[in-house]
């Protein structure tokens, strides 16, 4: 898909530790099973924030028209389904390929990160 360094952050159960802290702890997904691991996708959201697995994002709703009463945006979360990063739609259980939002550059101007499934689960639990 794209050449990029493999980067992780991790949720400890009460706080997010970034790539530098993870590295300083010498923690890896293979030796620290108590941490919830999230891999970087290599893409940035519209605010220039790096998009990670399990981030909760807002994207435009393709099905929206002013007349049909649907929301103009969709909330979903980032997940990996080999070989693609996907955005899983929290409302209709569909999914979108993350790469489609990037125009094959690094920045995704139609995606905004609003949280992640660990620190802000309420954003996605709408059922």
PDB file of C-alpha atoms in Angstrom:
ATOM      1  CA  UNK A   1       0.000   0.000   0.000  1.00  0.00           C
ATOM      2  CA  UNK A   2       2.617   2.557   1.025  1.00  0.00           C
ATOM      3  CA  UNK A   3       6.089   2.537   2.499  1.00  0.00           C
ATOM      4  CA  UNK A   4       5.999   3.891   6.004  1.00  0.00           C
ATOM      5  CA  UNK A   5       7.572   3.180   9.368  1.00  0.00           C
ATOM      6  CA  UNK A   6       5.489   0.810  11.478  1.00  0.00           C
ATOM      7  CA  UNK A   7       4.380   2.871  14.459  1.00  0.00           C
ATOM      8  CA  UNK A   8       2.230   1.976  17.447  1.00  0.00           C
ATOM      9  CA  UNK A   9       0.606   3.715  20.370  1.00  0.00           C
ATOM     10  CA  UNK A  10      -1.059   1.893  23.243  1.00  0.00           C
ATOM     11  CA  UNK A  11      -3.926   2.296  25.716  1.00  0.00           C
ATOM     12  CA  UNK A  12      -2.842   1.280  29.214  1.00  0.00           C
ATOM     13  CA  UNK A  13      -6.343   0.987  30.647  1.00  0.00           C
ATOM     14  CA  UNK A  14      -6.417   4.583  31.832  1.00  0.00           C
ATOM     15  CA  UNK A  15      -4.263   6.605  29.451  1.00  0.00           C
ATOM     16  CA  UNK A  16      -2.880   6.603  25.928  1.00  0.00           C
ATOM     17  CA  UNK A  17       0.859   6.270  25.567  1.00  0.00           C
ATOM     18  CA  UNK A  18       2.351   7.593  22.365  1.00  0.00           C
ATOM     19  CA  UNK A  19       4.968   6.081  20.093  1.00  0.00           C
ATOM     20  CA  UNK A  20       7.871   7.637  22.012  1.00  0.00           C
ATOM     21  CA  UNK A  21       6.644   6.376  25.401  1.00  0.00           C
ATOM     22  CA  UNK A  22       5.985   2.929  23.955  1.00  0.00           C
ATOM     23  CA  UNK A  23       9.527   2.855  22.569  1.00  0.00           C
ATOM     24  CA  UNK A  24      11.050   4.090  25.828  1.00  0.00           C
ATOM     25  CA  UNK A  25       9.304   1.250  27.697  1.00  0.00           C
ATOM     26  CA  UNK A  26      10.714  -1.248  25.188  1.00  0.00           C
ATOM     27  CA  UNK A  27       7.158  -2.500  24.931  1.00  0.00           C
ATOM     28  CA  UNK A  28       5.972  -4.334  21.842  1.00  0.00           C
ATOM     29  CA  UNK A  29       2.670  -5.996  20.912  1.00  0.00           C
ATOM     30  CA  UNK A  30       4.511  -9.285  21.363  1.00  0.00           C
ATOM     31  CA  UNK A  31       5.776  -8.737  24.921  1.00  0.00           C
ATOM     32  CA  UNK A  32       3.123  -6.493  26.498  1.00  0.00           C
ATOM     33  CA  UNK A  33      -0.254  -8.158  26.214  1.00  0.00           C
ATOM     34  CA  UNK A  34      -1.732  -5.954  28.965  1.00  0.00           C
ATOM     35  CA  UNK A  35      -1.662  -2.967  26.613  1.00  0.00           C
ATOM     36  CA  UNK A  36      -4.219  -2.320  23.886  1.00  0.00           C
ATOM     37  CA  UNK A  37      -2.155  -1.753  20.746  1.00  0.00           C
ATOM     38  CA  UNK A  38      -3.019   0.582  17.894  1.00  0.00           C
ATOM     39  CA  UNK A  39      -1.010   0.768  14.697  1.00  0.00           C
ATOM     40  CA  UNK A  40      -0.573   3.981  12.724  1.00  0.00           C
ATOM     41  CA  UNK A  41      -2.173   3.916   9.285  1.00  0.00           C
ATOM     42  CA  UNK A  42       0.373   6.292   7.765  1.00  0.00           C
ATOM     43  CA  UNK A  43      -2.392   8.792   6.945  1.00  0.00           C
ATOM     44  CA  UNK A  44      -3.364  12.120   8.504  1.00  0.00           C
ATOM     45  CA  UNK A  45      -6.846  13.484   9.165  1.00  0.00           C
ATOM     46  CA  UNK A  46      -7.992  16.907   7.961  1.00  0.00           C
ATOM     47  CA  UNK A  47      -6.352  18.560  10.991  1.00  0.00           C
ATOM     48  CA  UNK A  48      -2.998  16.894  10.317  1.00  0.00           C
ATOM     49  CA  UNK A  49      -3.443  14.384  13.153  1.00  0.00           C
ATOM     50  CA  UNK A  50      -2.078  10.891  12.552  1.00  0.00           C
ATOM     51  CA  UNK A  51      -4.827   8.291  12.064  1.00  0.00           C
ATOM     52  CA  UNK A  52      -4.466   5.137  14.145  1.00  0.00           C
ATOM     53  CA  UNK A  53      -6.301   1.858  14.311  1.00  0.00           C
ATOM     54  CA  UNK A  54      -9.300   2.143  16.679  1.00  0.00           C
ATOM     55  CA  UNK A  55      -9.594   5.901  16.221  1.00  0.00           C
ATOM     56  CA  UNK A  56     -13.176   7.132  15.999  1.00  0.00           C
ATOM     57  CA  UNK A  57     -13.680   9.350  12.974  1.00  0.00           C
ATOM     58  CA  UNK A  58     -16.357  11.452  11.305  1.00  0.00           C
ATOM     59  CA  UNK A  59     -16.698  11.189   7.518  1.00  0.00           C
ATOM     60  CA  UNK A  60     -19.195  12.580   4.989  1.00  0.00           C
ATOM     61  CA  UNK A  61     -22.258  10.410   4.411  1.00  0.00           C
ATOM     62  CA  UNK A  62     -22.381   9.440   0.723  1.00  0.00           C
ATOM     63  CA  UNK A  63     -26.118   8.713   0.980  1.00  0.00           C
ATOM     64  CA  UNK A  64     -27.029  12.126   2.403  1.00  0.00           C
ATOM     65  CA  UNK A  65     -29.227  14.556   0.520  1.00  0.00           C
ATOM     66  CA  UNK A  66     -30.990  17.537   2.121  1.00  0.00           C
ATOM     67  CA  UNK A  67     -34.316  15.837   1.363  1.00  0.00           C
ATOM     68  CA  UNK A  68     -33.787  12.300   2.676  1.00  0.00           C
ATOM     69  CA  UNK A  69     -33.463  13.089   6.367  1.00  0.00           C
ATOM     70  CA  UNK A  70     -30.164  11.238   6.762  1.00  0.00           C
ATOM     71  CA  UNK A  71     -27.271  12.694   8.704  1.00  0.00           C
ATOM     72  CA  UNK A  72     -24.702  14.488   6.526  1.00  0.00           C
ATOM     73  CA  UNK A  73     -21.934  12.667   8.395  1.00  0.00           C
ATOM     74  CA  UNK A  74     -21.183   9.129   9.500  1.00  0.00           C
ATOM     75  CA  UNK A  75     -19.255   8.092  12.609  1.00  0.00           C
ATOM     76  CA  UNK A  76     -17.044   5.063  12.329  1.00  0.00           C
ATOM     77  CA  UNK A  77     -13.846   3.575  13.645  1.00  0.00           C
ATOM     78  CA  UNK A  78     -10.613   2.551  12.011  1.00  0.00           C
ATOM     79  CA  UNK A  79      -9.822  -1.145  11.792  1.00  0.00           C
ATOM     80  CA  UNK A  80      -7.545  -3.387   9.792  1.00  0.00           C
ATOM     81  CA  UNK A  81      -8.908  -6.057   7.509  1.00  0.00           C
ATOM     82  CA  UNK A  82      -5.976  -7.390   5.518  1.00  0.00           C
ATOM     83  CA  UNK A  83      -4.766  -5.954   3.287  1.00  0.00           C
ATOM     84  CA  UNK A  84      -6.735  -2.718   3.831  1.00  0.00           C
ATOM     85  CA  UNK A  85      -7.390  -0.171   6.538  1.00  0.00           C
ATOM     86  CA  UNK A  86     -11.157   0.308   6.801  1.00  0.00           C
ATOM     87  CA  UNK A  87     -13.597   2.683   8.423  1.00  0.00           C
ATOM     88  CA  UNK A  88     -16.374   0.635   9.993  1.00  0.00           C
ATOM     89  CA  UNK A  89     -19.657   2.521   9.905  1.00  0.00           C
ATOM     90  CA  UNK A  90     -21.155   2.415  13.406  1.00  0.00           C
ATOM     91  CA  UNK A  91     -24.728   2.887  12.148  1.00  0.00           C
ATOM     92  CA  UNK A  92     -25.236   0.475   9.292  1.00  0.00           C
ATOM     93  CA  UNK A  93     -22.393  -1.997   9.781  1.00  0.00           C
ATOM     94  CA  UNK A  94     -20.947  -1.129   6.395  1.00  0.00           C
ATOM     95  CA  UNK A  95     -17.335  -0.181   5.856  1.00  0.00           C
ATOM     96  CA  UNK A  96     -15.275   2.112   3.658  1.00  0.00           C
ATOM     97  CA  UNK A  97     -11.685   1.743   2.473  1.00  0.00           C
ATOM     98  CA  UNK A  98      -9.583   4.345   4.252  1.00  0.00           C
ATOM     99  CA  UNK A  99      -7.341   4.816   1.213  1.00  0.00           C
ATOM    100  CA  UNK A 100     -10.313   6.127  -0.787  1.00  0.00           C
ATOM    101  CA  UNK A 101     -10.329   9.226   1.419  1.00  0.00           C
ATOM    102  CA  UNK A 102      -6.662  10.016   0.904  1.00  0.00           C
ATOM    103  CA  UNK A 103      -6.539  10.506  -2.876  1.00  0.00           C
ATOM    104  CA  UNK A 104      -3.396   8.424  -2.488  1.00  0.00           C
ATOM    105  CA  UNK A 105      -1.641  11.264  -0.670  1.00  0.00           C
ATOM    106  CA  UNK A 106      -1.041  11.345   3.079  1.00  0.00           C
ATOM    107  CA  UNK A 107      -3.818  13.738   4.057  1.00  0.00           C
ATOM    108  CA  UNK A 108      -7.492  12.773   4.284  1.00  0.00           C
ATOM    109  CA  UNK A 109      -9.406  16.049   4.033  1.00  0.00           C
ATOM    110  CA  UNK A 110     -12.808  14.377   4.586  1.00  0.00           C
ATOM    111  CA  UNK A 111     -11.849  12.603   7.819  1.00  0.00           C
ATOM    112  CA  UNK A 112     -11.779  14.074  11.314  1.00  0.00           C
ATOM    113  CA  UNK A 113     -10.618  12.127  14.371  1.00  0.00           C
ATOM    114  CA  UNK A 114     -12.985  12.728  17.297  1.00  0.00           C
ATOM    115  CA  UNK A 115     -11.690  10.120  19.740  1.00  0.00           C
ATOM    116  CA  UNK A 116     -10.815   6.451  20.034  1.00  0.00           C
ATOM    117  CA  UNK A 117     -12.646   3.324  21.184  1.00  0.00           C
ATOM    118  CA  UNK A 118     -10.741   3.145  24.485  1.00  0.00           C
ATOM    119  CA  UNK A 119     -10.730   6.669  25.898  1.00  0.00           C
ATOM    120  CA  UNK A 120     -14.039   7.846  24.361  1.00  0.00           C
ATOM    121  CA  UNK A 121     -16.139   4.688  23.758  1.00  0.00           C
ATOM    122  CA  UNK A 122     -19.370   6.657  24.253  1.00  0.00           C
ATOM    123  CA  UNK A 123     -18.834   8.274  20.845  1.00  0.00           C
ATOM    124  CA  UNK A 124     -19.358   4.961  19.080  1.00  0.00           C
ATOM    125  CA  UNK A 125     -21.793   3.101  21.361  1.00  0.00           C
ATOM    126  CA  UNK A 126     -24.977   4.406  19.875  1.00  0.00           C
ATOM    127  CA  UNK A 127     -26.913   1.135  19.768  1.00  0.00           C
TER     128      UNK A 127
END
